[in-house]
Amino acid sequence: MSVQTGYLLIADITGYTGYLTRSELEHANPIIRSLLEAIVIELKDPMKLRGLEGDAVLAYSSGPFPSGETFLNICESLYRGFAERRRNIVQNTTCPCNACRNVADLDLKILAHHGKFEELSIGPMKDISGADVILVHRMAKTDVKEDTGIRSYALFSEDAFQAMSIESDLMQYSAQFEHFGDVPMRVYDLAAAWQRYREIAGPVRVADEDAVFTTRHILKAPPVIAWEMLTDPRLKMRWMMLKDAYREGDVSRTSAGVRLHCIHEAAHFQMLIVDWHPFEYVTDILHNSSIEGLTNLETYELVPVQEGTEIVFRMGQLTDAEGKHHPAEESAVIDLFENFYPVAFGILDEMALELQQEKK
């Protein structure tokens, strides 16, 4: 097999050994299995599941990756899936056994490296091998929690951080590993990021029964690619046919609470993101400068299908600051969208095809 280059990721449940040794196995094992399932569900293409290693999930990517921002979103989604499942277990159990009482003691850390490895096939078994695979496992044996006070974290090697090429200034950290020497790394607080999401985000979603306009399109690309096209200001410029697009304020990432400013030759648009669920849906409040004082909710939903991803766009009612409905102006916006989206979806198709060709 040829040598590949990509991300190597381990999502490791912390507190696992202490939890099992003081818990009843008939309850502890199903709980651990449920938490691992919640993590695996959040793994998105192009990340590939390599397998489970007791209390950890190992995944990797090979070939071109959409962006470092997408990789960070995947890491956040892994933690969110774990944290929400843990919370549901805690809130919905009345069992007094140690296994059920101590679920809250479990947490998650993510180790990520970018390097070279070889994909191996031995009979029915598949694996990955290489010095960089060893390094990402060594990264699990650090004192990040003790040194930084951060309990739930993503630890990126400097190689991973440079490959991500993100604007976020993550905490610097380093550790000595046998055969590797001093390895520089970066620390990201996953629990703090999740808490910010919970404080800002909805759930806010335009449902079918509330939509005044809905359109659907099948994009021949996975949800990760579709998500990046819909949310990255640089990519929005192309398919929305904008002169410029940027995040307002001193922010380096698009997420809940961020306002996007989109400049079209006919009007300016401001989109305040009010619900943000990476690779599944995003909702914003849209303000159009051509109809001052009126806004509407809009939701983009991504549905995995056999051909790739179904993009579902739903527009909510156009209202003023007092909540009064404005059907005449709304009708004009719907007419605009009916002409806009077929063209925009055609451009998205072109962009998806270009990305597929880049992978070959």
Coordinates of C-alpha atoms in Angstrom, one line a residue:
M1 CA 0.0 0.0 0.0
S2 CA 1.2 3.5 -0.7
V3 CA 2.1 6.0 2.0
Q4 CA -0.8 8.5 2.8
T5 CA -0.7 11.9 4.3
G6 CA -3.6 13.2 6.5
Y7 CA -5.1 13.8 9.9
L8 CA -4.8 11.2 12.7
L9 CA -7.4 11.5 15.5
I10 CA -8.0 9.7 18.7
A11 CA -11.2 10.6 20.8
D12 CA -10.4 9.1 24.2
I13 CA -12.8 8.8 27.1
T14 CA -11.0 9.9 30.2
G15 CA -11.6 8.5 33.6
Y16 CA -12.4 5.1 32.0
T17 CA -10.2 2.9 34.1
G18 CA -11.3 4.3 37.5
Y19 CA -14.9 4.2 36.3
L20 CA -14.8 0.5 35.3
T21 CA -12.9 -0.6 38.4
R22 CA -15.5 0.8 40.8
S23 CA -18.6 0.1 38.7
E24 CA -21.0 -2.8 38.0
L25 CA -20.0 -4.1 34.6
E26 CA -23.6 -5.0 33.6
H27 CA -24.4 -1.3 33.6
A28 CA -21.0 0.2 33.0
N29 CA -20.3 -1.5 29.7
P30 CA -23.6 -0.4 28.0
I31 CA -22.9 3.1 29.2
I32 CA -19.4 3.1 27.7
R33 CA -20.8 1.6 24.5
S34 CA -23.5 4.3 24.2
L35 CA -20.9 7.1 24.7
L36 CA -18.6 5.6 22.0
E37 CA -21.5 5.3 19.7
A38 CA -22.3 9.0 20.2
I39 CA -18.7 9.8 19.2
V40 CA -18.7 7.5 16.1
I41 CA -22.0 9.0 14.9
E42 CA -20.4 12.5 14.7
L43 CA -17.4 11.3 12.5
K44 CA -17.9 12.8 9.1
D45 CA -16.4 12.1 5.7
P46 CA -13.6 12.5 4.8
M47 CA -12.6 11.2 8.3
K48 CA -12.5 7.4 8.3
L49 CA -13.2 5.2 11.3
R50 CA -10.1 3.0 11.9
G51 CA -11.6 1.2 14.9
L52 CA -12.2 1.2 18.6
E53 CA -9.4 0.8 21.2
G54 CA -11.1 0.1 24.4
D55 CA -12.2 3.5 25.6
A56 CA -11.1 5.4 22.4
V57 CA -12.1 6.0 18.8
L58 CA -9.3 6.1 16.2
A59 CA -10.0 7.9 12.9
Y60 CA -7.9 9.2 10.0
S61 CA -8.2 11.1 6.7
S62 CA -6.2 10.7 3.6
G63 CA -5.9 13.0 0.6
P64 CA -7.2 16.6 0.4
F65 CA -9.2 17.8 3.3
P66 CA -11.9 20.6 3.0
S67 CA -10.2 23.0 5.5
G68 CA -8.8 23.2 8.9
E69 CA -12.0 25.0 10.0
T70 CA -14.0 21.9 9.0
F71 CA -11.5 19.7 11.0
L72 CA -12.0 21.8 14.1
N73 CA -15.8 21.7 13.6
I74 CA -15.6 17.9 13.5
C75 CA -13.6 17.9 16.7
E76 CA -16.2 20.1 18.4
S77 CA -19.0 17.9 17.1
L78 CA -17.3 14.8 18.6
Y79 CA -17.3 16.4 22.0
R80 CA -20.8 17.8 21.6
G81 CA -22.1 14.3 20.7
F82 CA -20.3 12.8 23.7
A83 CA -21.4 15.6 26.2
E84 CA -25.0 15.5 25.1
R85 CA -25.2 11.7 25.4
R86 CA -23.5 11.9 28.8
R87 CA -26.0 14.6 29.9
N88 CA -29.0 12.5 28.7
I89 CA -27.8 9.4 30.6
V90 CA -27.3 11.4 33.8
Q91 CA -30.7 13.1 33.6
N92 CA -32.6 10.0 32.7
T93 CA -31.4 7.5 35.1
T94 CA -32.7 6.8 38.6
C95 CA -30.5 3.7 39.2
P96 CA -28.4 4.0 42.4
C97 CA -25.6 1.7 41.2
N98 CA -22.0 3.1 41.0
A99 CA -22.0 2.8 37.2
C100 CA -25.0 5.0 36.7
R101 CA -24.1 7.4 39.6
N102 CA -20.6 8.1 38.3
V103 CA -21.3 8.7 34.6
A104 CA -20.6 12.5 35.1
D105 CA -17.0 11.6 36.1
L106 CA -16.3 10.5 32.5
D107 CA -15.0 13.1 30.0
L108 CA -13.4 13.3 26.6
K109 CA -10.1 14.4 25.2
I110 CA -9.2 14.5 21.5
L111 CA -5.6 14.0 20.2
A112 CA -4.9 15.1 16.7
H113 CA -1.8 14.9 14.5
H114 CA -1.1 15.5 10.8
G115 CA 1.5 13.2 9.2
K116 CA 2.3 10.2 7.1
F117 CA 1.0 6.6 7.5
E118 CA 0.4 3.5 5.5
E119 CA -2.9 1.7 5.2
L120 CA -2.4 -2.0 5.7
S121 CA -4.6 -5.0 4.8
I122 CA -3.9 -8.3 6.6
G123 CA -6.6 -10.8 5.6
P124 CA -10.0 -9.3 6.6
M125 CA -8.3 -6.8 9.0
K126 CA -7.4 -3.3 8.0
D127 CA -5.0 -1.0 10.0
I128 CA -2.7 2.0 9.7
S129 CA 0.9 2.1 10.6
G130 CA 3.8 4.5 10.8
A131 CA 5.8 6.7 13.3
D132 CA 3.1 9.4 13.1
V133 CA 0.5 6.9 14.2
I134 CA 2.7 6.1 17.2
L135 CA 3.1 9.8 18.0
V136 CA -0.7 10.5 18.2
H137 CA -1.0 7.7 20.7
R138 CA 1.9 9.1 22.7
M139 CA 0.0 12.4 22.8
A140 CA -2.6 10.7 25.1
K141 CA 0.1 10.5 27.8
T142 CA 0.6 14.1 28.7
D143 CA -0.2 16.3 31.8
V144 CA -2.4 18.8 30.0
K145 CA -5.1 18.6 32.6
E146 CA -2.7 19.1 35.5
D147 CA -0.7 21.8 33.7
T148 CA -3.5 23.9 32.3
G149 CA -6.6 23.0 34.4
I150 CA -8.5 22.2 31.2
R151 CA -10.3 18.9 31.7
S152 CA -12.0 18.4 28.3
Y153 CA -9.6 19.4 25.5
A154 CA -8.4 18.8 22.0
L155 CA -4.6 18.5 21.8
F156 CA -3.2 19.3 18.3
S157 CA 0.3 18.6 17.4
E158 CA 2.0 21.7 15.8
D159 CA 2.0 19.8 12.5
A160 CA -1.8 19.4 12.8
F161 CA -2.2 23.1 13.8
Q162 CA -0.1 24.2 10.8
A163 CA -2.1 21.9 8.4
M164 CA -5.3 23.4 9.7
S165 CA -4.1 26.9 9.0
I166 CA -6.8 28.5 11.2
E167 CA -6.8 32.0 12.6
S168 CA -7.6 30.9 16.2
D169 CA -4.7 31.4 18.6
L170 CA -4.7 28.2 20.6
M171 CA -2.7 27.7 23.8
Q172 CA 0.8 26.5 23.2
Y173 CA 2.0 23.3 25.0
S174 CA 4.9 20.8 24.6
A175 CA 5.9 17.5 26.0
Q176 CA 8.9 15.1 25.7
F177 CA 8.2 11.7 24.1
E178 CA 10.8 8.9 23.7
H179 CA 12.2 8.7 20.2
F180 CA 10.4 11.9 19.2
G181 CA 12.0 14.5 21.6
D182 CA 10.2 17.7 22.4
V183 CA 6.9 17.9 20.6
P184 CA 5.2 21.3 20.3
M185 CA 1.4 21.2 20.5
R186 CA -1.7 23.4 20.9
V187 CA -4.5 23.0 23.4
Y188 CA -8.2 23.8 22.7
D189 CA -10.8 23.8 25.5
L190 CA -13.7 21.7 24.1
A191 CA -16.0 22.1 27.1
A192 CA -15.7 25.9 27.0
A193 CA -16.6 25.9 23.3
W194 CA -19.6 23.6 23.9
Q195 CA -20.7 25.9 26.7
R196 CA -20.5 29.0 24.4
Y197 CA -22.6 27.1 21.9
R198 CA -25.3 26.2 24.5
E199 CA -25.5 29.8 25.7
I200 CA -25.9 31.3 22.2
A201 CA -27.5 28.7 20.0
G202 CA -31.2 27.9 19.6
P203 CA -32.6 25.4 18.9
V204 CA -34.0 27.7 16.1
R205 CA -35.1 26.0 13.0
V206 CA -37.6 26.9 10.2
A207 CA -39.8 23.8 9.9
D208 CA -41.7 22.8 6.8
E209 CA -45.0 23.9 8.3
D210 CA -43.5 27.4 9.1
A211 CA -41.8 28.0 5.8
V212 CA -43.2 30.4 3.3
F213 CA -40.6 29.2 0.7
T214 CA -38.7 25.9 0.4
T215 CA -36.3 24.7 -2.2
R216 CA -34.3 21.5 -2.4
H217 CA -31.2 20.4 -4.3
I218 CA -29.1 17.3 -4.5
L219 CA -25.4 18.2 -4.3
K220 CA -23.0 15.4 -5.4
A221 CA -20.7 15.9 -2.4
P222 CA -20.8 14.8 1.3
P223 CA -22.3 17.0 4.0
V224 CA -18.9 18.2 5.2
I225 CA -18.2 19.7 1.8
A226 CA -21.7 21.1 1.5
W227 CA -21.5 22.7 5.0
E228 CA -18.2 24.4 4.1
M229 CA -19.6 25.8 0.9
L230 CA -22.7 27.2 2.7
T231 CA -20.9 28.7 5.7
D232 CA -17.4 29.8 4.6
P233 CA -17.6 33.5 3.6
R234 CA -15.0 33.0 0.9
L235 CA -17.0 30.3 -0.8
K236 CA -20.3 32.0 -0.3
M237 CA -19.0 34.9 -2.4
R238 CA -18.9 32.6 -5.5
W239 CA -22.2 30.7 -5.3
M240 CA -24.1 33.7 -4.0
M241 CA -22.5 35.9 -6.7
L242 CA -21.3 38.5 -4.2
K243 CA -18.8 41.3 -4.5
D244 CA -17.6 40.6 -0.9
A245 CA -18.4 38.6 2.2
Y246 CA -16.9 38.7 5.6
R247 CA -17.5 38.2 9.3
E248 CA -18.4 41.3 11.3
G249 CA -16.3 42.2 14.3
D250 CA -13.1 40.7 15.6
V251 CA -13.9 37.0 15.1
S252 CA -11.9 34.4 13.3
R253 CA -14.5 31.6 13.0
T254 CA -18.1 31.3 11.8
S255 CA -20.4 30.0 14.5
A256 CA -23.6 30.9 16.5
G257 CA -23.7 34.6 17.4
V258 CA -21.5 35.7 14.4
R259 CA -22.9 38.1 11.9
L260 CA -22.0 37.7 8.2
H261 CA -22.0 40.7 5.9
C262 CA -22.6 39.9 2.3
I263 CA -22.4 42.6 -0.4
H264 CA -24.2 42.1 -3.6
E265 CA -24.4 44.7 -6.4
A266 CA -28.1 45.1 -5.8
A267 CA -28.2 45.1 -2.0
H268 CA -26.3 44.3 1.3
F269 CA -27.3 41.3 3.4
Q270 CA -26.6 40.7 7.1
M271 CA -27.0 37.2 8.4
L272 CA -26.9 36.8 12.2
I273 CA -26.4 33.1 13.0
V274 CA -28.8 32.0 15.7
D275 CA -28.4 28.2 15.5
W276 CA -25.3 26.3 14.4
H277 CA -25.2 22.5 14.2
P278 CA -22.2 21.7 11.9
F279 CA -22.9 19.3 9.0
E280 CA -26.6 19.2 9.8
Y281 CA -28.3 22.6 9.8
V282 CA -27.7 26.3 10.3
T283 CA -30.2 29.1 10.9
D284 CA -29.8 32.8 10.6
I285 CA -31.8 36.0 10.8
L286 CA -31.6 37.6 7.4
H287 CA -31.6 41.4 7.0
N288 CA -31.9 42.8 3.5
S289 CA -30.9 46.4 3.0
S290 CA -33.4 46.8 0.2
I291 CA -36.3 46.2 2.6
E292 CA -35.1 48.2 5.6
G293 CA -36.6 47.2 9.0
L294 CA -37.8 43.7 7.9
T295 CA -36.1 40.4 8.7
N296 CA -36.8 36.7 8.3
L297 CA -35.4 33.4 9.6
E298 CA -33.8 31.0 7.1
T299 CA -32.5 27.5 7.7
Y300 CA -30.2 25.5 5.5
E301 CA -30.5 21.8 6.3
L302 CA -28.2 19.1 5.0
V303 CA -29.6 15.6 4.6
P304 CA -27.2 12.7 3.6
V305 CA -28.5 10.8 0.6
Q306 CA -27.0 8.1 -1.7
E307 CA -26.0 10.7 -4.3
G308 CA -24.3 13.0 -1.8
T309 CA -26.2 15.7 0.2
E310 CA -29.7 17.1 -0.2
I311 CA -29.6 20.8 0.6
V312 CA -33.0 22.0 2.0
F313 CA -33.5 25.8 2.2
R314 CA -36.5 27.1 4.2
M315 CA -37.5 30.8 4.5
G316 CA -39.6 31.9 7.4
Q317 CA -42.1 34.8 7.4
L318 CA -40.9 38.3 6.7
T319 CA -41.7 40.5 9.8
D320 CA -40.9 43.8 11.3
A321 CA -39.5 44.5 14.8
E322 CA -42.9 44.1 16.3
G323 CA -43.5 40.8 14.7
K324 CA -46.0 42.1 12.1
H325 CA -46.2 40.0 8.9
H326 CA -45.4 41.9 5.6
P327 CA -46.8 39.6 2.8
A328 CA -46.3 42.0 -0.1
E329 CA -42.6 42.5 0.6
E330 CA -42.3 38.8 1.4
S331 CA -43.8 37.9 -2.0
A332 CA -41.1 40.0 -3.7
V333 CA -38.4 38.2 -1.8
I334 CA -39.8 34.8 -2.8
D335 CA -39.8 35.8 -6.4
L336 CA -36.2 36.8 -6.0
F337 CA -35.3 33.4 -4.4
E338 CA -37.2 31.5 -7.1
N339 CA -34.8 33.0 -9.7
F340 CA -31.7 33.0 -7.5
Y341 CA -31.5 29.5 -6.2
P342 CA -31.5 27.5 -9.5
V343 CA -28.5 29.6 -10.5
A344 CA -26.8 29.4 -7.1
F345 CA -27.3 25.6 -7.0
G346 CA -25.8 25.3 -10.4
I347 CA -22.7 27.1 -9.2
L348 CA -22.5 24.9 -6.1
D349 CA -22.6 21.9 -8.5
E350 CA -19.6 23.3 -10.4
M351 CA -17.7 23.9 -7.2
A352 CA -18.4 20.3 -6.0
L353 CA -17.2 18.9 -9.3
E354 CA -14.0 20.9 -9.1
L355 CA -13.3 19.6 -5.6
Q356 CA -13.9 16.0 -6.7
Q357 CA -11.4 16.5 -9.6
E358 CA -8.9 17.9 -7.2
K359 CA -9.0 14.7 -5.2
K360 CA -8.1 12.6 -8.2

